[in-house]
CSV table of C-alpha atoms and ligand atoms in Angstrom, one decimal:
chain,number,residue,atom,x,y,z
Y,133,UNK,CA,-124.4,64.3,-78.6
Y,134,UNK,CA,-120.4,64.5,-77.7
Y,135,UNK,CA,-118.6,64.1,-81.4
Y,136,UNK,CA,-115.3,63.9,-81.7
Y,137,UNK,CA,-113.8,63.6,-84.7
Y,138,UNK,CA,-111.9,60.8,-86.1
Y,139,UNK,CA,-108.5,59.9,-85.8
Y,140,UNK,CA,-107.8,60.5,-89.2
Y,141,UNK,CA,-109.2,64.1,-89.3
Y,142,UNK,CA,-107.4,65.2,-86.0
Y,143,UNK,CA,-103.9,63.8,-87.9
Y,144,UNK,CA,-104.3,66.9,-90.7
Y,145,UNK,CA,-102.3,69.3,-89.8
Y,146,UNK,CA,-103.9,72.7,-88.5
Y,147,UNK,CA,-105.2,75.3,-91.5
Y,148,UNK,CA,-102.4,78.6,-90.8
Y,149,UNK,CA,-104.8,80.7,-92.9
Y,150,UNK,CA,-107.9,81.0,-90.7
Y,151,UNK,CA,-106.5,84.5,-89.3
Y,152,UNK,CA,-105.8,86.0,-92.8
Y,153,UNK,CA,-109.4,84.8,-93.8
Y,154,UNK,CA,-110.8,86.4,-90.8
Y,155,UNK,CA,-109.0,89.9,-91.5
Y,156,UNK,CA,-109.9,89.6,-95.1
Y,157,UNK,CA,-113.3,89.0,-94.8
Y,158,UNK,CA,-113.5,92.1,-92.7
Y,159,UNK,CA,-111.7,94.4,-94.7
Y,160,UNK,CA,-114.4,93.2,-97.1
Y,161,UNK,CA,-117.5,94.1,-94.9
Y,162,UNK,CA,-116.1,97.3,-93.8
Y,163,UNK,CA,-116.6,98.3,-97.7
Y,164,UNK,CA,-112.7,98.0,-98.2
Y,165,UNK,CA,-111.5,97.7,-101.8
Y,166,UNK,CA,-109.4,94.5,-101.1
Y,167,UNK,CA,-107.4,92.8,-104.4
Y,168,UNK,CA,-106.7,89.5,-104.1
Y,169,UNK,CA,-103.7,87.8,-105.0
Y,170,UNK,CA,-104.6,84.3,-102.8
Y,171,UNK,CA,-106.8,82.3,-104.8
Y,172,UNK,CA,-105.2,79.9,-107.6
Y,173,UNK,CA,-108.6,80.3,-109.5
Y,174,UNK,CA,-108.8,82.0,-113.2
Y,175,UNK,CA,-110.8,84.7,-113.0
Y,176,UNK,CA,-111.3,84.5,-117.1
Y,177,UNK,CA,-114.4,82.3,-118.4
Y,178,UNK,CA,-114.2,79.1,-119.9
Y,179,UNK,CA,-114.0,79.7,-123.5
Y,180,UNK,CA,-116.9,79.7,-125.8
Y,181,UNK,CA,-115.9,76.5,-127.8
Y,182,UNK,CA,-116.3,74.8,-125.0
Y,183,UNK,CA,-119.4,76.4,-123.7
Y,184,UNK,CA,-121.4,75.4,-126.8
Y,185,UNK,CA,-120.4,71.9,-127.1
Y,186,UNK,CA,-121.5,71.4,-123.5
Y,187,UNK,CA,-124.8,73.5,-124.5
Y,188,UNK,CA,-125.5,70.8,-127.2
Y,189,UNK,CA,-124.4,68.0,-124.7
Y,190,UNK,CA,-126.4,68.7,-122.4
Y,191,UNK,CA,-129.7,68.1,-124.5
Y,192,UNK,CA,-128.8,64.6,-125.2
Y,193,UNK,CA,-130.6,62.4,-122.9
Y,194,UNK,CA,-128.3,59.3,-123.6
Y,195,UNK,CA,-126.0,61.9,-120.9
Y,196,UNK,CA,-128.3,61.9,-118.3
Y,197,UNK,CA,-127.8,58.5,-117.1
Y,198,UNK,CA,-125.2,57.3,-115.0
Y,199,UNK,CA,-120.9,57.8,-116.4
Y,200,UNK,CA,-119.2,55.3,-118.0
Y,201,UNK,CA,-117.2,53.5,-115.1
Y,202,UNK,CA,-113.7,54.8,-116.7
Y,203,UNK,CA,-115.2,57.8,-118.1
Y,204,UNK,CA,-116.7,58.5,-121.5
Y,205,UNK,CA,-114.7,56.5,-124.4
Y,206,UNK,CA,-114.3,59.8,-126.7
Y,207,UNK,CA,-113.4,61.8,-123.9
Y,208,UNK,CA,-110.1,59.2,-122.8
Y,209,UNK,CA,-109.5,59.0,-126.7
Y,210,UNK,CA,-109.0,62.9,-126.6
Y,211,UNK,CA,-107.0,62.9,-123.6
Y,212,UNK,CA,-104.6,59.7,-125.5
Y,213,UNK,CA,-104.1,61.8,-128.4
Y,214,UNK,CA,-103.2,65.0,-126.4
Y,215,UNK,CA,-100.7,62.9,-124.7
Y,216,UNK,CA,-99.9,61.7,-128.1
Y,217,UNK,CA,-99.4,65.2,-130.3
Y,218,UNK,CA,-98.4,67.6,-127.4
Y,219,UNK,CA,-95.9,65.2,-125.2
Y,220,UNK,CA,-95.1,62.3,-127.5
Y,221,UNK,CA,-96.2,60.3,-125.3
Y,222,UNK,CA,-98.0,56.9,-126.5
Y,223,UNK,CA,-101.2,55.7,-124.1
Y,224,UNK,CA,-103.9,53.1,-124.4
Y,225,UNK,CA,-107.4,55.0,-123.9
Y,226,UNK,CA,-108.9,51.6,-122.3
Y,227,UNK,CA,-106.2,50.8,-119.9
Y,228,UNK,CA,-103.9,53.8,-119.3
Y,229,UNK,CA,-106.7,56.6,-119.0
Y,230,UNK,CA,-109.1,57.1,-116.4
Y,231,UNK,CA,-111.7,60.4,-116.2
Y,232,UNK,CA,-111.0,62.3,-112.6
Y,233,UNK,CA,-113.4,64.7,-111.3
Y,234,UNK,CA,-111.1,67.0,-111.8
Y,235,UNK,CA,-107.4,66.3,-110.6
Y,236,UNK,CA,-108.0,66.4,-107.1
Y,237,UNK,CA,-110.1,63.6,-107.2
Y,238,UNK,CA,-107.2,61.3,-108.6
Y,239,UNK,CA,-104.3,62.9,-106.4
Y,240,UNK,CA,-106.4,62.5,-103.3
Y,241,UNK,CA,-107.8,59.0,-104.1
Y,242,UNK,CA,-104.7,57.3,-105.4
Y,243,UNK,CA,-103.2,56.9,-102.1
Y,244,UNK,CA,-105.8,54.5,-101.1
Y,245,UNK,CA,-105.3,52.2,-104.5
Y,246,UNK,CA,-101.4,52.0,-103.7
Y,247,UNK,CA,-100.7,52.8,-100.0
Y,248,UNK,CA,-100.8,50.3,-97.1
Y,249,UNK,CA,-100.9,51.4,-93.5
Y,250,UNK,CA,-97.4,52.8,-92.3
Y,251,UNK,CA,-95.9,53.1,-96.0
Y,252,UNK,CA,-93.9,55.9,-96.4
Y,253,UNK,CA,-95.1,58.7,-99.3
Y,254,UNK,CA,-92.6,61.5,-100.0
Y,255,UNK,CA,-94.5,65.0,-100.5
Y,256,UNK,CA,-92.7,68.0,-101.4
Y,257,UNK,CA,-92.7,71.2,-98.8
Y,258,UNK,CA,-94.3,73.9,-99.6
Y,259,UNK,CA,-96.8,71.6,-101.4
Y,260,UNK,CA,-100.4,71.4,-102.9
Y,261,UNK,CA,-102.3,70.1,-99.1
Y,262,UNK,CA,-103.6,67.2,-100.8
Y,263,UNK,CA,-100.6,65.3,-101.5
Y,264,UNK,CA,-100.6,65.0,-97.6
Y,265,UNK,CA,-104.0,64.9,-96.4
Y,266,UNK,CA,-104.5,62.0,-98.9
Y,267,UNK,CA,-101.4,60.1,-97.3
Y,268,UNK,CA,-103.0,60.8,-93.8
Y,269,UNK,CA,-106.2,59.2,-94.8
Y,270,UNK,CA,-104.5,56.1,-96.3
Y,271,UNK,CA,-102.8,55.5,-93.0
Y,272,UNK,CA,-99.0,56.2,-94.8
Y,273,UNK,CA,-96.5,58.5,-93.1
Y,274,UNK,CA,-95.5,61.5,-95.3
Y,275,UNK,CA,-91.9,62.1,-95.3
Y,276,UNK,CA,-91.1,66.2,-96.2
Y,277,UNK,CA,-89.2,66.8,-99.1
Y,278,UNK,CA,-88.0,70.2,-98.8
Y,279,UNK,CA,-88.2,72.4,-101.8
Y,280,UNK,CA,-85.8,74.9,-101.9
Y,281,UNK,CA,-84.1,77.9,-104.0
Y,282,UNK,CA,-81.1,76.8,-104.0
Y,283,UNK,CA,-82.1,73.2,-105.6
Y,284,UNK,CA,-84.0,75.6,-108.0
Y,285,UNK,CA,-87.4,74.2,-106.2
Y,286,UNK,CA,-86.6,70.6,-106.8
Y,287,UNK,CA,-86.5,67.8,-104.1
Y,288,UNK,CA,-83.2,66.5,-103.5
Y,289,UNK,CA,-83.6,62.5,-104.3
Y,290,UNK,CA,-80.2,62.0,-102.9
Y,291,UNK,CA,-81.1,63.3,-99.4
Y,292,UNK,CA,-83.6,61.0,-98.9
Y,293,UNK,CA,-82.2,58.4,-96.1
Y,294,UNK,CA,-82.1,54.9,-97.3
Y,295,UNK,CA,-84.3,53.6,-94.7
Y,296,UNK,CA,-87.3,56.0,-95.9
Y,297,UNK,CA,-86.3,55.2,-99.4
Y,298,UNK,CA,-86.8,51.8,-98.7
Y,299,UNK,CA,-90.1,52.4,-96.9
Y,300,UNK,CA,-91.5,54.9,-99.6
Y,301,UNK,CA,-94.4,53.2,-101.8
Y,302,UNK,CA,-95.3,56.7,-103.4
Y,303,UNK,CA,-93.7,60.0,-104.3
Y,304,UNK,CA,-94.9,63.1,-105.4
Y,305,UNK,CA,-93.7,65.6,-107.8
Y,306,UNK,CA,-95.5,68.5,-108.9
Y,307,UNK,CA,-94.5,71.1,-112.4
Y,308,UNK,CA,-94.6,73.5,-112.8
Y,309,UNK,CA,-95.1,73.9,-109.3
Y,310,UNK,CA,-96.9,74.9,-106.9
Y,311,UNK,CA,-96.5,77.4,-105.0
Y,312,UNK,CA,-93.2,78.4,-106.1
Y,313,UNK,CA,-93.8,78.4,-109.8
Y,314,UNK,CA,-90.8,76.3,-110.5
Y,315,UNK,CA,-90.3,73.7,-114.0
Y,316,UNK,CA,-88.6,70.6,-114.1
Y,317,UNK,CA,-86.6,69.8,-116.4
Y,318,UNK,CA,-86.1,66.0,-118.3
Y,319,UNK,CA,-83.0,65.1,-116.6
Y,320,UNK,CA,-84.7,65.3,-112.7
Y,321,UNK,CA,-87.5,63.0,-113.8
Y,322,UNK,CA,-84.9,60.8,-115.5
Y,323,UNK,CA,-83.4,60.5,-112.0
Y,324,UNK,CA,-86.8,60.5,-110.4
Y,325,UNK,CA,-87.9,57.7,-112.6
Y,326,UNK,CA,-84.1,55.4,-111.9
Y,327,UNK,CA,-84.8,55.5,-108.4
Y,328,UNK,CA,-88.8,54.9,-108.4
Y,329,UNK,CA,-87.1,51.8,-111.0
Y,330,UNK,CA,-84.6,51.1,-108.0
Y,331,UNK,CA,-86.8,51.4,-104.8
Y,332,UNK,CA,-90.3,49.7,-106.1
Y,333,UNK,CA,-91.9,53.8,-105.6
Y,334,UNK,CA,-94.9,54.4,-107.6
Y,335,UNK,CA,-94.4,58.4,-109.0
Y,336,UNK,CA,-97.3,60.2,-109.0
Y,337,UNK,CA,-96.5,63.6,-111.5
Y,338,UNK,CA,-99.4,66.5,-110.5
Y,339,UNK,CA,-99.2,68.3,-114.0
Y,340,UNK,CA,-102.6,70.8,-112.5
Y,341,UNK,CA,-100.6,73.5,-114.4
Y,342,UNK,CA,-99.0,72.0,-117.5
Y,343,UNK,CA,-100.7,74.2,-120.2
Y,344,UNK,CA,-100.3,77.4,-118.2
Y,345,UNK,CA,-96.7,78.5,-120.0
Y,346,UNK,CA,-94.6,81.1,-121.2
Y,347,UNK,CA,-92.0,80.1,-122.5
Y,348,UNK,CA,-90.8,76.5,-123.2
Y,349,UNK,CA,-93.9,73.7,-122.6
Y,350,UNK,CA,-92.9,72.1,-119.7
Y,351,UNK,CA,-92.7,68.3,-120.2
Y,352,UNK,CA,-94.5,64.9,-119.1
Y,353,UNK,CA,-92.7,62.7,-116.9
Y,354,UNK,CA,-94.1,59.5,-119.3
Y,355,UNK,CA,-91.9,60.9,-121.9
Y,356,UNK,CA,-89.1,59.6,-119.7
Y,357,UNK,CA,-88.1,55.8,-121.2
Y,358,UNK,CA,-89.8,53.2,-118.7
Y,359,UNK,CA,-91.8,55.8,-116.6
Y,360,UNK,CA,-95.5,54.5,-118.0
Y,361,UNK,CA,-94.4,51.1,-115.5
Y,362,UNK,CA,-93.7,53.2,-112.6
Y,363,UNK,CA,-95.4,56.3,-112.7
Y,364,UNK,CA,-99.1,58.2,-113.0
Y,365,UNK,CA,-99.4,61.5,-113.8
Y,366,UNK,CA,-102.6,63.6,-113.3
Y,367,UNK,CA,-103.8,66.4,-115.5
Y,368,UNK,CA,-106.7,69.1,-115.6
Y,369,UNK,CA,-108.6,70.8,-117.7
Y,370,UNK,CA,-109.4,73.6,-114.8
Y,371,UNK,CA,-106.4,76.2,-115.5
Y,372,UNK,CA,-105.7,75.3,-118.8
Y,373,UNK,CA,-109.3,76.3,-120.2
Y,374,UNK,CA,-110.5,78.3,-116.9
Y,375,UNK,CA,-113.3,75.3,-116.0
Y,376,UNK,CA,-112.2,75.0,-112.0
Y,377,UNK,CA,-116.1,74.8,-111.3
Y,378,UNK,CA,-116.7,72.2,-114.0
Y,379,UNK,CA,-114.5,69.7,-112.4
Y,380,UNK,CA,-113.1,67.6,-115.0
Y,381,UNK,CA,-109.5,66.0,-115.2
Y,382,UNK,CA,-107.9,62.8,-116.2
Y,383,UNK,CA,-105.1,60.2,-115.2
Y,384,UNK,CA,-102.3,58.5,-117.4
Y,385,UNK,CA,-100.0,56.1,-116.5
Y,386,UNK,CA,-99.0,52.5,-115.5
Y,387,UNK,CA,-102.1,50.4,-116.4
Y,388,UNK,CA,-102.5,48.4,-112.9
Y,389,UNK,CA,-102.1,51.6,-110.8
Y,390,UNK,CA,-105.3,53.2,-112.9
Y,391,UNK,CA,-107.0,50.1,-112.3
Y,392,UNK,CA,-106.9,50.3,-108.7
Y,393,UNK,CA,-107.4,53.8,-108.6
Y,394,UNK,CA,-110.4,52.9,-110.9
Y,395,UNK,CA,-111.8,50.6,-108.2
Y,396,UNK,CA,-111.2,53.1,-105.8
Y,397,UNK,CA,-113.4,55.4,-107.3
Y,398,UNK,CA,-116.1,53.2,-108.7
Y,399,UNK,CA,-116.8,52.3,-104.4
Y,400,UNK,CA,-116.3,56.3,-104.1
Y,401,UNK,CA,-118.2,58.3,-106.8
Y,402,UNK,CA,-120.2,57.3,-109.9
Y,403,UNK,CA,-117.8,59.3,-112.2
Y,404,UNK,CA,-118.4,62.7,-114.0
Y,405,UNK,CA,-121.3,64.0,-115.7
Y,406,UNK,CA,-120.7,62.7,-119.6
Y,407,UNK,CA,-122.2,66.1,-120.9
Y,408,UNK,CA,-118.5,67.8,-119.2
Y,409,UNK,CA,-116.8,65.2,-120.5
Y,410,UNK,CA,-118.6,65.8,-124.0
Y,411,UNK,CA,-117.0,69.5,-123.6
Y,412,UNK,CA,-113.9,68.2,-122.3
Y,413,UNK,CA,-113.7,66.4,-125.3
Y,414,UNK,CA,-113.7,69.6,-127.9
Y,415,UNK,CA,-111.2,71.4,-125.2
Y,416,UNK,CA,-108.8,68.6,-125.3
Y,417,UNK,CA,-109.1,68.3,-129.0
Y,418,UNK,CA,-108.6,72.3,-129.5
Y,419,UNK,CA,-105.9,72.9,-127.0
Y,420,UNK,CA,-104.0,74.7,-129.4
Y,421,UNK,CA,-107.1,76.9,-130.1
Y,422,UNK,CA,-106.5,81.0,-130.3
Y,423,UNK,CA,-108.6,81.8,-127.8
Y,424,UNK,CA,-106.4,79.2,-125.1
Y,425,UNK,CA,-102.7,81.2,-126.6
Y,426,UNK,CA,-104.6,84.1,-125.7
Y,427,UNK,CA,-105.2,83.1,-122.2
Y,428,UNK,CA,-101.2,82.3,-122.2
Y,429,UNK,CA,-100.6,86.0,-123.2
Y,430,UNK,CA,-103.1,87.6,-120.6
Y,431,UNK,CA,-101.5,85.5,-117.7
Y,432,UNK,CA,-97.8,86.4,-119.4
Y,433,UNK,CA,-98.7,90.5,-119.5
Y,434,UNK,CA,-99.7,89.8,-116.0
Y,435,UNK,CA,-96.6,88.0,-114.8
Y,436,UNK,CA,-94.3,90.8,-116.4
Y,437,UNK,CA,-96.6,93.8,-114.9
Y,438,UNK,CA,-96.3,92.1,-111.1
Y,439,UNK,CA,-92.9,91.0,-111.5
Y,440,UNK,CA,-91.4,94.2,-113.1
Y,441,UNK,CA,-93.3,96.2,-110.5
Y,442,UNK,CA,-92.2,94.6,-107.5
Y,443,UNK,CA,-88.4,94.5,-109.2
Y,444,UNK,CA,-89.1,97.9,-109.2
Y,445,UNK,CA,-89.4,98.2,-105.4
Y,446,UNK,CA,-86.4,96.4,-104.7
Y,447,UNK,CA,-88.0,93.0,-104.4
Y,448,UNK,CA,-85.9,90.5,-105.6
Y,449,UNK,CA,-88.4,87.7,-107.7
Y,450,UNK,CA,-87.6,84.8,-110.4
Y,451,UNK,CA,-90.1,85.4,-113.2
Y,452,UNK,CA,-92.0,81.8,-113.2
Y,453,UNK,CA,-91.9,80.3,-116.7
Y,454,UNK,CA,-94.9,78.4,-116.3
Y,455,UNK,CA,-98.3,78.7,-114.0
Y,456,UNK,CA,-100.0,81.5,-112.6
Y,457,UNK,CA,-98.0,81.5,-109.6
Y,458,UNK,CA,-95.5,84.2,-108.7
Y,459,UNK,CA,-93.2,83.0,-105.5
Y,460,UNK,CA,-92.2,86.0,-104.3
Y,461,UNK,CA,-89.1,86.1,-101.5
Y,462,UNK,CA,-90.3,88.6,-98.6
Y,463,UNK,CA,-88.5,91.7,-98.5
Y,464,UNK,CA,-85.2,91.9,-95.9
Y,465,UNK,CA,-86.4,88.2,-95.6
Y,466,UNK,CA,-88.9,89.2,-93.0
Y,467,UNK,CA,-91.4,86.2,-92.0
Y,468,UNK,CA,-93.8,85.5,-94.5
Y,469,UNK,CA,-96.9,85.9,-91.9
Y,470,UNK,CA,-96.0,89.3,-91.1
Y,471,UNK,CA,-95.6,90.7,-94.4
Y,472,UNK,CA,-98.5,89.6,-95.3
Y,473,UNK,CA,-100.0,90.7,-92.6
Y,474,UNK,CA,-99.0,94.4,-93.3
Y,475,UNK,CA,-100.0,93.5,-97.2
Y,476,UNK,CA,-103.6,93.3,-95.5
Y,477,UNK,CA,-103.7,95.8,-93.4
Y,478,UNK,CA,-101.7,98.7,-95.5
Y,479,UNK,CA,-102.3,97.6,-98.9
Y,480,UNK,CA,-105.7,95.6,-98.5
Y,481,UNK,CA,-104.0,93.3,-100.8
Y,482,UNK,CA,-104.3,89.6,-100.0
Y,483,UNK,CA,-101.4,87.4,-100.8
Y,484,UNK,CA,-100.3,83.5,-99.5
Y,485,UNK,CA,-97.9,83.4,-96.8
Y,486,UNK,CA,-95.3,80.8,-97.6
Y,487,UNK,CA,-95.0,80.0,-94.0
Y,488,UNK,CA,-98.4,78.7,-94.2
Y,489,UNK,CA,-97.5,75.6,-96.3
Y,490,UNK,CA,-95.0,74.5,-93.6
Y,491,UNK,CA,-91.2,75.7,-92.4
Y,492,UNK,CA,-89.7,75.1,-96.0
Y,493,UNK,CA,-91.7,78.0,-97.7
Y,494,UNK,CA,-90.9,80.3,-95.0
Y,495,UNK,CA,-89.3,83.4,-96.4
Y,496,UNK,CA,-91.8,83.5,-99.4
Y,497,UNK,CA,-95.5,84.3,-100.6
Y,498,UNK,CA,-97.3,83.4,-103.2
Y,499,UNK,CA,-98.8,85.7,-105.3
Y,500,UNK,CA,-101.3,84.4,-108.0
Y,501,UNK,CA,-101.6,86.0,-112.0
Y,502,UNK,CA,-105.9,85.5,-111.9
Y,503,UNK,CA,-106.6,88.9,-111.5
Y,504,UNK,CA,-106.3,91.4,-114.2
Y,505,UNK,CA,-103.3,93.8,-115.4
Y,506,UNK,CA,-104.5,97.1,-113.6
Y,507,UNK,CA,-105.1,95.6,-110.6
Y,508,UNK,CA,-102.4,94.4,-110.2
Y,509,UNK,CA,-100.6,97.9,-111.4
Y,510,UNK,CA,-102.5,98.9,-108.3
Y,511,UNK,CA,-101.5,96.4,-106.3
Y,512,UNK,CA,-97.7,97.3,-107.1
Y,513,UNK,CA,-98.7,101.2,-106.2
Y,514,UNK,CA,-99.9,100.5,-103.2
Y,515,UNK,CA,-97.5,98.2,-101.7
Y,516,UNK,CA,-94.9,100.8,-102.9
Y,517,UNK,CA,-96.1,103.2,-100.2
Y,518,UNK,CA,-95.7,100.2,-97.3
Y,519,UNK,CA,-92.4,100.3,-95.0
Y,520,UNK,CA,-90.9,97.0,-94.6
Q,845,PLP,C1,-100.9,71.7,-107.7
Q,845,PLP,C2,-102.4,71.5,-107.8
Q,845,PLP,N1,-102.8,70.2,-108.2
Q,845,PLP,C3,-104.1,69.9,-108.4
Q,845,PLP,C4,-105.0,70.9,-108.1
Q,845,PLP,C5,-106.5,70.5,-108.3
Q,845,PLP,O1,-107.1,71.0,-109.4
Q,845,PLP,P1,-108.4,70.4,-110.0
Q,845,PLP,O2,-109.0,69.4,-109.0
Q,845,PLP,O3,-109.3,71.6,-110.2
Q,845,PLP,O4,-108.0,69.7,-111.3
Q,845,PLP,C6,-104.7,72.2,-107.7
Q,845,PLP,C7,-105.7,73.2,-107.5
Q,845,PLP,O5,-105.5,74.3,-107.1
Q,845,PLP,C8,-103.3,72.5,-107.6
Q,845,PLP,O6,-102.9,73.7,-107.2
């Protein structure tokens, strides 16, 4: 048979890490000792509270059938009263929450639900891949919004040309961030959410990493007056209780936009086991447990241990406030490929080039906190015998 794949497919753009995969995964058979910094996934468990709710979940057989459609009713109750006592934030459970198989499900679906062939959607550079690859699919044109130090990793609204303003049905924001481990703060989604108000844009807010802080929590877009009418935002439960492989998230937001990402997903998926969402209830109804403001301190030691190390060296790094992300400017602002290239090869420590996720995170590589604090003192020593 002669495949080819489809049109959509060939439109992604080409995957930059396949070489740094390759050399990794050698350094790996040849027995080396490799730490790595490149994968955004906690390397702590999901905690016990969780654990043995799902245990006793997982015995009930009225779990075993098929979801609820819009996810288990106790499980979108939790997630309104998070919204409720951590953000303020005021949500119906029935209309304005909708279960996700985990957030990447939402972000990668809700394109389809709002964006017609040719509309415009506005995805931040460097960026989560999904935010584009989900445009791509939808038959919408991303437009790049540069982030960039000196807008303190923020897109700058006011650059975008009227024209693409006009043609825009979706935009994406995303903090903290990633990669650069940037926050937001109120008054950027208060302009975000005038001009969404202005231009007919539907905001999509990626909030992956909004319970993975150190200093002040960083806040919900929907706190913003009028954003629930214009704007869905998408949480996770995977960083903030370490439960990537359970996949399990939810969506908030304007009621007709979670309708039509519902209907997406009831032609796409039949919804997430209710047993996870059983144990996503007890972690959204604990998030203030001991065991999650431990995790917070862990990834904090780690943050302090990296950074201070690599200030150490000379490198010149913002300590994130939020996320497990550090976004790390490559020294004598060599290009990102090549440091991390010698990072491999000298160090056998694997980091993120920032090239990778497109020209506007070149100079930069991301560094993430999910390993633990003396490896990454070894990390520091070892890079601090590499010549740049
Ligand atoms: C910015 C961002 N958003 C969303 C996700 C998806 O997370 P999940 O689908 O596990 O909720 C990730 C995962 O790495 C991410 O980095």
């Amino acid at each position: 048979m002669t495949f080819a794949k489809t049109q959509r497919l060939e439109a992604l753009p080409p995957y930059l890490f396949i070489e740094i995969d390759k050399k990794k995964r050698a350094l790996l058979q040849a027995g080396k000792d490799v730490i790595n910094l490149g994968v955004g996934d906690p390397d702590l468990p999901t905690h016990k509270f969780i654990i043995d709710e799902m245990a006793k979940a997982i015995y009930d057989p009225k779990n075993h059938r098929y979801p609820f459609d819009e996810g288990v009713p106790a499980y979108r109750q939790a997630a309104a009263e998070f919204m409720s006592r951590r953000f303020g934030v005021t949500a119906d459970p029935d209309k304005q929450i909708l279960t996700t198989v985990g957030s990447k499900d939402g972000i990668s679906h809700i394109p389809l639900a709002v964006v017609n062939p040719g509309d415009v959607v506005l995805v931040p550079q460097p960026g989560y891949p999904v935010y584009n690859s989900g445009a791509i699919f939808a038959g919408g044109r991303p437009y790049v919004m540069p982030l960039l130090q000196a807008n303190h990793f923020l897109p700058d609204l006011d650059a975008i040309p009227e024209n693409i303003r006009r043609q825009a049905k979706l935009i994406w924001l995303n903090y903290p961030n990633n990669p650069t481990a940037a926050s937001a703060p109120l008054s950027f989604y208060e302009q975000a959410v005038k001009m969404a108000q202005r231009y007919g844009w539907i905001i999509a807010s990626d909030l992956a990493y909004g319970e993975v802080y150190f200093e002040q929590p960083p806040p919900s877009i929907l706190q913003i007056p009028g954003a629930m009418d214009v704007a869905i935002e998408f949480h996770s439960l995977s960083k903030s209780f370490n439960m990537t492989g359970w996949r399990i998230g939810w969506a908030v937001g304007n009621d007709k936009v979670i309708a039509a990402l519902a209907q997406v997903k009831g032609n796409m998926d039949s919804g997430q086991f209710n047993a996870i969402q059983v144990a996503g209830t007890a972690a959204l109804k604990n998030y203030q447990h001991a065991d999650v403001k431990n995790q917070m301190a862990i990834y904090r030691r780690r943050r302090d241990v990296l950074a201070d190390g690599l200030a150490q060296l000379g490198w010149q790094m913002q300590k994130p406030s939020a996320g497990f992300f550090c976004w790390v400017p490559t020294p004598h602002g060599k290009k990102s490929m090549e440091v991390c290239n010698q990072l491999l090869d000298e160090a056998h420590v694997v980091t993120v080039p920032g090239g990778g996720f497109g020209p506007a995170g070149e100079g930069f590589l991301r560094m993430a906190l999910t390993v633990d604090e003396s490896r990454l003192h070894q990390a520091v020593e070892r890079i601090a015998k590499i010549k740049f």
